[in-house]
């Protein structure tokens, strides 16, 4: 495992380019199982999670190679319906091969993904969706085994106790592309990554409408063909750098960002006292002398994203007052509290919320990353803390942020990577 060492307090300037979206790339890669023709994907981020999905697709029978910055996906023959435990357990996002395998092959055997530090991560909505399309589903020995001669279009409500499911919507939308007849997904996830996936599927010849809204309508087709598609910029990486700029009081340029996808963040930042100047593909944050405390609750899109909750908590440690954070999507996604406190923050948990007493200056210390977005919060805090911060287990960071240390060094940060 690697560790990252940061000397905090360096001014950040220059510009950073946001990479392609991890959470669009994973379902788009899974969707390549829906055709035997060649697919070219551009702006694919070179991440640990991308490589994990590529490994899984190769194990299922796809031929995949990088051609400079393009990813070429071809079929070399028979596709296996089995996604085994060791592949799926390393990355929950692998669950989104279930819908494509089932609708293309008539069968799928995908390991239950198991939980992770941010929550239990159930898949009941995925199963409800494929059963609604006519699949026979058995759960045996830790696997979801699904069979269906040909899926049949249906109307299905995919809302759960915590609202819509992003990958649940992705799975059912992909399964419905080759089903017989019309499928209507009610309470669909509205995340931009679902829109990206639907736009890619339509490039392949699917007939999908309503993506980005709570009702998605899919007319099944007989076959999907190859496509050449560019992945959109990563909404969460973009939001992470906007929050870093606010924290470091720096106005470096953030390029390749669609800021219209971050309106919940923009709304909160305006109340915190941070102005963001945005044009079509770039933003600059105007440094704020005083950062005001602002409590937030995360919600499914277009609410404040749970994937920016840890990073926002890091910013609130600098606010001149007390703020409260509640996460309705992953109520226990607070592993970063203990580590931020090691850097001098004053945060406590109280009946399901986090209470942040801002204004204490952060000072460097050794900390340990626990999950992807918590790691980003620790890097942000380390960049503004006095002295040296050492972050262990940065594997988590590499899962979702492409070359983040190189990007930060280019902005003037003092950051280096070492073997643990
Ligand atoms: C996606 O996970 C993202 N991952 C997560 O990002 C993100 O935090 C999450 O959506 C919410 O926005 C990818 O896209 C690869 P969900 P997903 O199904 O689809 C409950 C990151 O940091 N639920 O939308 O797995 C679930 O427990 C990662 O990039 C059910 O109840 O999340 C949660 O409370 C972390 N039953 C809520 O729904 C189900 O069948 C939202 O989960 C499925 C989910």
mmCIF file of C-alpha atoms and ligand atoms in Angstrom, residues 22-23 26 92 118 121-126 162 164-167 306-307 329-330 333 372-373, ligand 1:
data_model
loop_
_atom_site.group_PDB
_atom_site.id
_atom_site.type_symbol
_atom_site.label_atom_id
_atom_site.label_comp_id
_atom_site.label_asym_id
_atom_site.label_seq_id
_atom_site.Cartn_x
_atom_site.Cartn_y
_atom_site.Cartn_z
ATOM 1 C CA UNK A 22 -15.808 7.226 -12.591
ATOM 2 C CA UNK A 23 -19.505 6.715 -11.789
ATOM 3 C CA UNK A 26 -18.444 1.805 -14.587
ATOM 4 C CA UNK A 92 -19.514 -2.965 -5.452
ATOM 5 C CA UNK A 118 -20.102 3.552 4.112
ATOM 6 C CA UNK A 121 -25.265 -1.606 0.356
ATOM 7 C CA UNK A 122 -28.346 -3.846 -0.261
ATOM 8 C CA UNK A 123 -29.398 -4.881 -3.799
ATOM 9 C CA UNK A 124 -33.105 -5.563 -3.182
ATOM 10 C CA UNK A 125 -34.130 -2.903 -5.724
ATOM 11 C CA UNK A 126 -31.910 -4.456 -8.415
ATOM 12 C CA UNK A 162 -33.427 5.995 1.023
ATOM 13 C CA UNK A 164 -33.836 5.998 -5.797
ATOM 14 C CA UNK A 165 -30.894 3.669 -6.484
ATOM 15 C CA UNK A 166 -28.276 4.876 -8.988
ATOM 16 C CA UNK A 167 -26.904 1.479 -9.999
ATOM 17 C CA UNK A 306 -23.451 12.207 -0.416
ATOM 18 C CA UNK A 307 -20.206 11.834 -2.390
ATOM 19 C CA UNK A 329 -28.313 8.384 1.593
ATOM 20 C CA UNK A 330 -25.633 6.668 3.699
ATOM 21 C CA UNK A 333 -20.883 7.615 6.156
ATOM 22 C CA UNK A 372 -12.745 6.989 -1.334
ATOM 23 C CA UNK A 373 -14.358 10.292 -0.408
HETATM 24 C C1 LIG B 1 -23.759 4.953 -6.495
HETATM 25 O O1 LIG B 1 -23.720 3.824 -5.655
HETATM 26 C C2 LIG B 1 -22.339 5.520 -6.512
HETATM 27 N N1 LIG B 1 -21.406 4.514 -7.020
HETATM 28 C C3 LIG B 1 -21.909 5.928 -5.102
HETATM 29 O O2 LIG B 1 -20.645 6.564 -5.215
HETATM 30 C C4 LIG B 1 -22.914 6.964 -4.587
HETATM 31 O O3 LIG B 1 -22.561 7.308 -3.260
HETATM 32 C C5 LIG B 1 -24.322 6.373 -4.619
HETATM 33 O O4 LIG B 1 -24.647 5.947 -5.965
HETATM 34 C C6 LIG B 1 -25.376 7.398 -4.193
HETATM 35 O O5 LIG B 1 -25.306 8.522 -5.025
HETATM 36 C C7 LIG B 1 -21.340 4.293 -8.360
HETATM 37 O O6 LIG B 1 -22.063 4.895 -9.137
HETATM 38 C C8 LIG B 1 -20.332 3.296 -8.809
HETATM 39 P P1 LIG B 1 -27.481 3.598 -4.494
HETATM 40 P P2 LIG B 1 -25.015 2.832 -5.599
HETATM 41 O O7 LIG B 1 -27.995 2.287 -4.950
HETATM 42 O O8 LIG B 1 -25.744 2.879 -6.871
HETATM 43 C C9 LIG B 1 -30.067 2.119 -0.866
HETATM 44 C C10 LIG B 1 -18.388 6.973 -4.742
HETATM 45 O O9 LIG B 1 -17.879 7.490 -3.743
HETATM 46 N N2 LIG B 1 -30.324 0.938 -1.703
HETATM 47 O O10 LIG B 1 -27.902 4.842 -5.225
HETATM 48 O O11 LIG B 1 -24.547 1.542 -5.071
HETATM 49 C C11 LIG B 1 -28.624 2.205 -0.408
HETATM 50 O O12 LIG B 1 -28.425 1.466 0.786
HETATM 51 C C12 LIG B 1 -19.501 5.955 -4.587
HETATM 52 O O13 LIG B 1 -18.091 7.241 -5.932
HETATM 53 C C13 LIG B 1 -31.323 0.052 -1.322
HETATM 54 O O14 LIG B 1 -31.971 0.232 -0.301
HETATM 55 O O15 LIG B 1 -25.892 3.553 -4.468
HETATM 56 C C14 LIG B 1 -28.461 3.685 -0.177
HETATM 57 O O16 LIG B 1 -28.979 4.027 1.097
HETATM 58 C C15 LIG B 1 -19.757 5.595 -3.121
HETATM 59 N N3 LIG B 1 -31.580 -1.034 -2.104
HETATM 60 C C16 LIG B 1 -29.350 4.324 -1.240
HETATM 61 O O17 LIG B 1 -30.250 3.296 -1.668
HETATM 62 C C17 LIG B 1 -30.883 -1.263 -3.277
HETATM 63 O O18 LIG B 1 -31.177 -2.256 -3.968
HETATM 64 C C18 LIG B 1 -28.596 4.817 -2.458
HETATM 65 O O19 LIG B 1 -27.796 3.751 -2.938
HETATM 66 C C19 LIG B 1 -29.875 -0.345 -3.654
HETATM 67 C C20 LIG B 1 -29.615 0.755 -2.852
#
